Amino acid sequence: MAAIDELKTLLSEDIRQLEVLADLLLREKEALASADISPLQTLTEEKNQILGTIRERARQKIHLLVDMGFRPDAGEPSRFIRAAEMDDLYHLWKTADQKLRECQSLNQNNGRVVGHLQKRLARVTDIFRGASSQQKLYGAQGQQTNVSSSTVFASA
């Protein structure tokens, strides 16, 4: 039973830190939207620190689950926990998973904002270089690519 209590403690800490991470991601989005890059370095360092501790706890949780009889090749840990009828632990696991998915969504949104900012910077750079008259098409993933308009009618 000590392993279950330790898992509950680790999951509770995950939930707490994932809530902090979600707050950091929202602050990052605000900084990106306002074009205020000064807090981004601090936010990035804080995010990396939180992610490092979450990864370390993930390793600890897997080791505890393996000690309890979980086989990593047997599927998701939540199925093992549910099958073992550990309802409190299952509820904590699902809450942590929900918080993690929320953070992933926020991070993907911020990534899209960064991508748009990079595209805008590339367009401004093209204008400064005098290359803005080139035609652009969109690729399969939505990225812009320059198109050359030279056509060869015949060759000797």
Short mmCIF file of N, CA, C and O in Angstrom, two decimals, residues 38-142:
data_model
loop_
_atom_site.label_atom_id
_atom_site.label_comp_id
_atom_site.label_asym_id
_atom_site.label_seq_id
_atom_site.Cartn_x
_atom_site.Cartn_y
_atom_site.Cartn_z
N SER A 38 10.61 40.51 -23.40
CA SER A 38 11.47 40.51 -22.21
C SER A 38 11.11 39.42 -21.19
O SER A 38 12.01 38.79 -20.64
N PRO A 39 9.83 39.13 -20.94
CA PRO A 39 9.55 38.06 -19.96
C PRO A 39 9.67 36.64 -20.52
O PRO A 39 9.62 35.68 -19.77
N LEU A 40 9.82 36.51 -21.84
CA LEU A 40 9.83 35.18 -22.44
C LEU A 40 10.99 34.32 -21.96
O LEU A 40 10.83 33.11 -21.76
N GLN A 41 12.15 34.90 -21.76
CA GLN A 41 13.31 34.13 -21.28
C GLN A 41 13.04 33.55 -19.90
O GLN A 41 13.28 32.36 -19.66
N THR A 42 12.51 34.36 -19.02
CA THR A 42 12.19 33.88 -17.67
C THR A 42 11.11 32.81 -17.70
O THR A 42 11.22 31.79 -17.02
N LEU A 43 10.08 33.05 -18.51
CA LEU A 43 8.99 32.07 -18.62
C LEU A 43 9.51 30.74 -19.17
O LEU A 43 9.12 29.67 -18.71
N THR A 44 10.39 30.81 -20.15
CA THR A 44 10.95 29.60 -20.74
C THR A 44 11.77 28.81 -19.72
O THR A 44 11.67 27.58 -19.64
N GLU A 45 12.56 29.51 -18.93
CA GLU A 45 13.35 28.84 -17.90
C GLU A 45 12.45 28.17 -16.87
O GLU A 45 12.71 27.03 -16.45
N GLU A 46 11.38 28.87 -16.46
CA GLU A 46 10.45 28.30 -15.49
C GLU A 46 9.75 27.07 -16.08
O GLU A 46 9.58 26.06 -15.39
N LYS A 47 9.33 27.17 -17.35
CA LYS A 47 8.67 26.03 -18.00
C LYS A 47 9.61 24.83 -18.05
O LYS A 47 9.19 23.70 -17.74
N ASN A 48 10.85 25.05 -18.45
CA ASN A 48 11.80 23.94 -18.55
C ASN A 48 12.04 23.28 -17.20
O ASN A 48 12.18 22.06 -17.11
N GLN A 49 12.10 24.09 -16.15
CA GLN A 49 12.29 23.53 -14.80
C GLN A 49 11.10 22.67 -14.40
O GLN A 49 11.27 21.54 -13.91
N ILE A 50 9.89 23.16 -14.63
CA ILE A 50 8.69 22.39 -14.29
C ILE A 50 8.62 21.12 -15.12
O ILE A 50 8.33 20.04 -14.59
N LEU A 51 8.89 21.21 -16.41
CA LEU A 51 8.85 20.03 -17.26
C LEU A 51 9.88 18.99 -16.83
O LEU A 51 9.60 17.78 -16.89
N GLY A 52 11.05 19.43 -16.39
CA GLY A 52 12.06 18.50 -15.90
C GLY A 52 11.59 17.73 -14.69
O GLY A 52 11.78 16.50 -14.60
N THR A 53 10.95 18.42 -13.75
CA THR A 53 10.47 17.72 -12.55
C THR A 53 9.29 16.81 -12.88
O THR A 53 9.17 15.73 -12.30
N ILE A 54 8.45 17.20 -13.84
CA ILE A 54 7.33 16.34 -14.24
C ILE A 54 7.86 15.07 -14.90
O ILE A 54 7.37 13.97 -14.64
N ARG A 55 8.89 15.22 -15.75
CA ARG A 55 9.49 14.03 -16.39
C ARG A 55 10.10 13.10 -15.35
O ARG A 55 9.97 11.87 -15.47
N GLU A 56 10.77 13.65 -14.37
CA GLU A 56 11.39 12.83 -13.32
C GLU A 56 10.31 12.08 -12.54
O GLU A 56 10.46 10.89 -12.26
N ARG A 57 9.22 12.75 -12.21
CA ARG A 57 8.13 12.07 -11.49
C ARG A 57 7.48 11.01 -12.38
O ARG A 57 7.04 9.98 -11.88
N ALA A 58 7.43 11.23 -13.68
CA ALA A 58 6.87 10.22 -14.59
C ALA A 58 7.68 8.94 -14.52
O ALA A 58 7.12 7.84 -14.48
N ARG A 59 9.00 9.08 -14.47
CA ARG A 59 9.86 7.89 -14.33
C ARG A 59 9.58 7.18 -12.99
O ARG A 59 9.49 5.96 -12.94
N GLN A 60 9.45 7.97 -11.94
CA GLN A 60 9.17 7.39 -10.63
C GLN A 60 7.83 6.66 -10.63
O GLN A 60 7.71 5.57 -10.06
N LYS A 61 6.83 7.27 -11.26
CA LYS A 61 5.50 6.65 -11.29
C LYS A 61 5.53 5.32 -12.05
O LYS A 61 4.93 4.34 -11.60
N ILE A 62 6.23 5.30 -13.17
CA ILE A 62 6.31 4.05 -13.95
C ILE A 62 7.02 2.96 -13.14
O ILE A 62 6.57 1.80 -13.12
N HIS A 63 8.09 3.33 -12.44
CA HIS A 63 8.80 2.33 -11.62
C HIS A 63 7.88 1.80 -10.52
O HIS A 63 7.87 0.59 -10.26
N LEU A 64 7.12 2.68 -9.90
CA LEU A 64 6.19 2.23 -8.86
C LEU A 64 5.12 1.31 -9.44
O LEU A 64 4.78 0.29 -8.84
N LEU A 65 4.59 1.69 -10.61
CA LEU A 65 3.56 0.85 -11.23
C LEU A 65 4.12 -0.52 -11.63
O LEU A 65 3.44 -1.54 -11.46
N VAL A 66 5.35 -0.54 -12.13
CA VAL A 66 5.98 -1.82 -12.49
C VAL A 66 6.16 -2.67 -11.23
O VAL A 66 5.91 -3.88 -11.26
N ASP A 67 6.56 -2.04 -10.14
CA ASP A 67 6.69 -2.78 -8.88
C ASP A 67 5.35 -3.34 -8.40
O ASP A 67 5.31 -4.36 -7.72
N MET A 68 4.25 -2.70 -8.80
CA MET A 68 2.92 -3.16 -8.41
C MET A 68 2.38 -4.23 -9.37
O MET A 68 1.30 -4.76 -9.14
N GLY A 69 3.12 -4.49 -10.47
CA GLY A 69 2.68 -5.53 -11.39
C GLY A 69 2.31 -5.03 -12.78
O GLY A 69 1.91 -5.82 -13.64
N PHE A 70 2.41 -3.75 -13.02
CA PHE A 70 2.09 -3.19 -14.34
C PHE A 70 3.17 -3.58 -15.34
O PHE A 70 4.36 -3.53 -15.05
N ARG A 71 2.74 -3.97 -16.54
CA ARG A 71 3.67 -4.27 -17.63
C ARG A 71 3.55 -3.15 -18.65
O ARG A 71 2.46 -2.94 -19.22
N PRO A 72 4.62 -2.39 -18.92
CA PRO A 72 4.54 -1.26 -19.85
C PRO A 72 4.06 -1.64 -21.25
O PRO A 72 3.44 -0.81 -21.93
N ASP A 73 4.27 -2.87 -21.67
CA ASP A 73 3.80 -3.28 -23.00
C ASP A 73 2.33 -3.69 -23.01
O ASP A 73 1.79 -4.03 -24.05
N ALA A 74 1.67 -3.63 -21.86
CA ALA A 74 0.27 -4.08 -21.75
C ALA A 74 -0.74 -2.96 -22.01
O ALA A 74 -1.93 -3.19 -21.92
N GLY A 75 -0.28 -1.76 -22.31
CA GLY A 75 -1.21 -0.67 -22.57
C GLY A 75 -1.02 0.48 -21.61
O GLY A 75 0.01 0.59 -20.93
N GLU A 76 -2.02 1.32 -21.55
CA GLU A 76 -1.94 2.52 -20.72
C GLU A 76 -2.00 2.17 -19.24
O GLU A 76 -2.75 1.28 -18.83
N PRO A 77 -1.25 2.93 -18.42
CA PRO A 77 -1.30 2.69 -16.98
C PRO A 77 -2.69 2.90 -16.38
O PRO A 77 -3.05 2.24 -15.41
N SER A 78 -3.47 3.82 -16.97
CA SER A 78 -4.80 4.08 -16.41
C SER A 78 -5.68 2.83 -16.47
O SER A 78 -6.49 2.60 -15.56
N ARG A 79 -5.51 2.00 -17.50
CA ARG A 79 -6.28 0.76 -17.59
C ARG A 79 -5.88 -0.20 -16.46
O ARG A 79 -6.73 -0.89 -15.89
N PHE A 80 -4.58 -0.27 -16.19
CA PHE A 80 -4.10 -1.12 -15.11
C PHE A 80 -4.67 -0.65 -13.78
O PHE A 80 -5.14 -1.46 -12.96
N ILE A 81 -4.63 0.66 -13.54
CA ILE A 81 -5.12 1.22 -12.28
C ILE A 81 -6.61 0.98 -12.14
O ILE A 81 -7.10 0.59 -11.07
N ARG A 82 -7.35 1.18 -13.21
CA ARG A 82 -8.80 0.96 -13.17
C ARG A 82 -9.13 -0.52 -12.94
O ARG A 82 -10.02 -0.85 -12.16
N ALA A 83 -8.39 -1.41 -13.60
CA ALA A 83 -8.63 -2.85 -13.44
C ALA A 83 -8.33 -3.30 -12.01
O ALA A 83 -8.96 -4.23 -11.51
N ALA A 84 -7.38 -2.63 -11.36
CA ALA A 84 -7.04 -2.98 -9.98
C ALA A 84 -8.00 -2.35 -8.98
O ALA A 84 -7.85 -2.53 -7.77
N GLU A 85 -9.00 -1.63 -9.50
CA GLU A 85 -10.04 -0.99 -8.68
C GLU A 85 -9.47 -0.05 -7.63
O GLU A 85 -9.92 -0.01 -6.49
N MET A 86 -8.50 0.74 -8.04
CA MET A 86 -7.93 1.78 -7.17
C MET A 86 -8.56 3.11 -7.59
O MET A 86 -7.96 3.90 -8.32
N ASP A 87 -9.80 3.33 -7.13
CA ASP A 87 -10.60 4.45 -7.62
C ASP A 87 -9.99 5.82 -7.32
O ASP A 87 -9.99 6.70 -8.18
N ASP A 88 -9.46 6.01 -6.11
CA ASP A 88 -8.85 7.30 -5.78
C ASP A 88 -7.64 7.58 -6.68
O ASP A 88 -7.47 8.68 -7.18
N LEU A 89 -6.84 6.57 -6.85
CA LEU A 89 -5.65 6.69 -7.70
C LEU A 89 -6.06 6.94 -9.15
O LEU A 89 -5.47 7.77 -9.84
N TYR A 90 -7.09 6.24 -9.61
CA TYR A 90 -7.58 6.42 -10.98
C TYR A 90 -8.08 7.85 -11.19
O TYR A 90 -7.81 8.46 -12.23
N HIS A 91 -8.80 8.38 -10.23
CA HIS A 91 -9.31 9.76 -10.33
C HIS A 91 -8.14 10.75 -10.41
O HIS A 91 -8.17 11.66 -11.25
N LEU A 92 -7.13 10.58 -9.60
CA LEU A 92 -5.95 11.45 -9.65
C LEU A 92 -5.24 11.32 -11.00
O LEU A 92 -4.80 12.32 -11.58
N TRP A 93 -5.12 10.08 -11.48
CA TRP A 93 -4.45 9.84 -12.77
C TRP A 93 -5.19 10.57 -13.89
O TRP A 93 -4.58 11.22 -14.73
N LYS A 94 -6.51 10.45 -13.92
CA LYS A 94 -7.31 11.08 -14.96
C LYS A 94 -7.25 12.61 -14.86
O LYS A 94 -7.19 13.30 -15.88
N THR A 95 -7.25 13.15 -13.65
CA THR A 95 -7.14 14.59 -13.46
C THR A 95 -5.80 15.10 -13.97
O THR A 95 -5.73 16.12 -14.67
N ALA A 96 -4.73 14.39 -13.63
CA ALA A 96 -3.39 14.77 -14.10
C ALA A 96 -3.34 14.69 -15.63
O ALA A 96 -2.76 15.57 -16.28
N ASP A 97 -3.92 13.65 -16.21
CA ASP A 97 -3.94 13.50 -17.67
C ASP A 97 -4.70 14.65 -18.32
O ASP A 97 -4.27 15.19 -19.34
N GLN A 98 -5.82 15.04 -17.73
CA GLN A 98 -6.62 16.15 -18.26
C GLN A 98 -5.81 17.46 -18.20
O GLN A 98 -5.80 18.23 -19.16
N LYS A 99 -5.12 17.70 -17.09
CA LYS A 99 -4.29 18.91 -16.96
C LYS A 99 -3.15 18.89 -17.97
O LYS A 99 -2.82 19.93 -18.55
N LEU A 100 -2.56 17.72 -18.18
CA LEU A 100 -1.48 17.60 -19.15
C LEU A 100 -1.97 17.92 -20.56
O LEU A 100 -1.32 18.65 -21.31
N ARG A 101 -3.13 17.41 -20.92
CA ARG A 101 -3.69 17.68 -22.25
C ARG A 101 -4.02 19.17 -22.41
O ARG A 101 -3.84 19.74 -23.50
N GLU A 102 -4.49 19.79 -21.34
CA GLU A 102 -4.76 21.23 -21.39
C GLU A 102 -3.46 22.00 -21.65
O GLU A 102 -3.43 22.92 -22.49
N CYS A 103 -2.39 21.62 -20.96
CA CYS A 103 -1.09 22.27 -21.17
C CYS A 103 -0.57 22.04 -22.59
O CYS A 103 -0.02 22.95 -23.22
N GLN A 104 -0.77 20.83 -23.12
CA GLN A 104 -0.35 20.55 -24.49
C GLN A 104 -1.09 21.43 -25.48
O GLN A 104 -0.50 21.95 -26.43
N SER A 105 -2.38 21.62 -25.27
CA SER A 105 -3.18 22.47 -26.15
C SER A 105 -2.71 23.92 -26.09
O SER A 105 -2.56 24.58 -27.13
N LEU A 106 -2.47 24.42 -24.88
CA LEU A 106 -1.97 25.79 -24.72
C LEU A 106 -0.61 25.95 -25.38
O LEU A 106 -0.35 26.96 -26.05
N ASN A 107 0.25 24.95 -25.24
CA ASN A 107 1.57 25.01 -25.83
C ASN A 107 1.49 24.99 -27.36
O ASN A 107 2.24 25.70 -28.05
N GLN A 108 0.59 24.19 -27.91
CA GLN A 108 0.41 24.16 -29.36
C GLN A 108 -0.09 25.50 -29.88
O GLN A 108 0.36 25.97 -30.93
N ASN A 109 -0.99 26.13 -29.14
CA ASN A 109 -1.48 27.46 -29.54
C ASN A 109 -0.33 28.47 -29.54
O ASN A 109 -0.20 29.27 -30.47
N ASN A 110 0.50 28.42 -28.51
CA ASN A 110 1.65 29.33 -28.45
C ASN A 110 2.61 29.04 -29.59
O ASN A 110 3.21 29.95 -30.16
N GLY A 111 2.77 27.78 -29.93
CA GLY A 111 3.63 27.41 -31.05
C GLY A 111 3.12 27.99 -32.36
O GLY A 111 3.90 28.43 -33.21
N ARG A 112 1.80 27.98 -32.53
CA ARG A 112 1.23 28.58 -33.74
C ARG A 112 1.48 30.08 -33.77
O ARG A 112 1.78 30.65 -34.83
N VAL A 113 1.35 30.74 -32.63
CA VAL A 113 1.62 32.18 -32.56
C VAL A 113 3.07 32.45 -32.93
O VAL A 113 3.37 33.35 -33.72
N VAL A 114 3.99 31.66 -32.39
CA VAL A 114 5.41 31.82 -32.73
C VAL A 114 5.62 31.59 -34.23
O VAL A 114 6.36 32.33 -34.88
N GLY A 115 4.96 30.60 -34.79
CA GLY A 115 5.07 30.34 -36.22
C GLY A 115 4.60 31.53 -37.05
O GLY A 115 5.23 31.90 -38.04
N HIS A 116 3.49 32.13 -36.65
CA HIS A 116 2.98 33.30 -37.36
C HIS A 116 3.96 34.47 -37.24
O HIS A 116 4.17 35.21 -38.22
N LEU A 117 4.52 34.64 -36.06
CA LEU A 117 5.51 35.72 -35.87
C LEU A 117 6.74 35.48 -36.74
O LEU A 117 7.30 36.42 -37.30
N GLN A 118 7.16 34.22 -36.87
CA GLN A 118 8.30 33.91 -37.73
C GLN A 118 7.99 34.21 -39.19
O GLN A 118 8.83 34.73 -39.93
N LYS A 119 6.77 33.87 -39.63
CA LYS A 119 6.37 34.16 -41.01
C LYS A 119 6.36 35.67 -41.25
O LYS A 119 6.81 36.14 -42.31
N ARG A 120 5.84 36.41 -40.28
CA ARG A 120 5.80 37.86 -40.42
C ARG A 120 7.21 38.44 -40.52
O ARG A 120 7.49 39.30 -41.35
N LEU A 121 8.10 37.94 -39.68
CA LEU A 121 9.49 38.39 -39.73
C LEU A 121 10.13 38.05 -41.07
O LEU A 121 10.87 38.86 -41.64
N ALA A 122 9.84 36.86 -41.60
CA ALA A 122 10.39 36.47 -42.89
C ALA A 122 9.88 37.39 -44.00
O ALA A 122 10.64 37.78 -44.89
N ARG A 123 8.62 37.78 -43.94
CA ARG A 123 8.06 38.68 -44.95
C ARG A 123 8.71 40.06 -44.86
O ARG A 123 9.04 40.67 -45.88
N VAL A 124 8.91 40.55 -43.65
CA VAL A 124 9.56 41.85 -43.47
C VAL A 124 11.00 41.78 -43.99
O VAL A 124 11.48 42.69 -44.67
N THR A 125 11.68 40.68 -43.69
CA THR A 125 13.05 40.50 -44.18
C THR A 125 13.07 40.46 -45.70
O THR A 125 13.95 41.05 -46.32
N ASP A 126 12.11 39.79 -46.32
CA ASP A 126 12.01 39.76 -47.78
C ASP A 126 11.82 41.16 -48.35
O ASP A 126 12.41 41.51 -49.37
N ILE A 127 11.00 41.95 -47.70
CA ILE A 127 10.77 43.31 -48.16
C ILE A 127 12.05 44.12 -48.10
O ILE A 127 12.39 44.85 -49.03
N PHE A 128 12.80 44.00 -47.01
CA PHE A 128 14.06 44.73 -46.88
C PHE A 128 15.07 44.29 -47.93
O PHE A 128 15.86 45.09 -48.41
N ARG A 129 15.06 43.03 -48.28
CA ARG A 129 15.98 42.52 -49.29
C ARG A 129 15.50 42.78 -50.71
O ARG A 129 16.21 42.53 -51.66
N GLY A 130 14.28 43.25 -50.84
CA GLY A 130 13.73 43.50 -52.17
C GLY A 130 13.22 42.26 -52.84
O GLY A 130 13.05 42.23 -54.06
N ALA A 131 12.94 41.24 -52.10
CA ALA A 131 12.49 39.97 -52.67
C ALA A 131 10.99 39.79 -52.49
O ALA A 131 10.48 38.69 -52.59
N SER A 132 10.26 40.85 -52.20
CA SER A 132 8.84 40.70 -51.91
C SER A 132 7.98 40.48 -53.13
O SER A 132 6.81 40.17 -53.02
N SER A 133 8.53 40.67 -54.35
CA SER A 133 7.71 40.51 -55.54
C SER A 133 7.59 39.06 -55.98
O SER A 133 6.88 38.76 -56.92
N GLN A 134 8.30 38.14 -55.32
CA GLN A 134 8.20 36.74 -55.69
C GLN A 134 6.83 36.20 -55.30
O GLN A 134 6.30 36.52 -54.24
N GLN A 135 6.29 35.35 -56.16
CA GLN A 135 5.02 34.73 -55.86
C GLN A 135 5.22 33.66 -54.80
O GLN A 135 6.26 33.02 -54.74
N LYS A 136 4.20 33.46 -53.99
CA LYS A 136 4.27 32.46 -52.94
C LYS A 136 3.06 31.55 -53.05
O LYS A 136 1.97 31.98 -53.37
N LEU A 137 3.29 30.27 -52.80
CA LEU A 137 2.21 29.28 -52.73
C LEU A 137 2.27 28.61 -51.37
O LEU A 137 3.28 28.65 -50.68
N TYR A 138 1.18 27.97 -51.00
CA TYR A 138 1.12 27.26 -49.73
C TYR A 138 1.36 25.78 -49.96
O TYR A 138 0.81 25.19 -50.88
N GLY A 139 2.18 25.19 -49.10
CA GLY A 139 2.47 23.76 -49.19
C GLY A 139 1.44 22.94 -48.45
O GLY A 139 0.44 23.45 -47.94
N ALA A 140 1.69 21.65 -48.33
CA ALA A 140 0.75 20.72 -47.71
C ALA A 140 0.51 21.02 -46.23
O ALA A 140 -0.59 20.83 -45.73
N GLN A 141 1.53 21.51 -45.52
CA GLN A 141 1.36 21.83 -44.10
C GLN A 141 1.01 23.30 -43.87
O GLN A 141 1.07 23.77 -42.75
N GLY A 142 0.70 24.05 -44.91
CA GLY A 142 0.31 25.43 -44.76
C GLY A 142 1.48 26.41 -44.78
O GLY A 142 1.27 27.59 -44.57
#
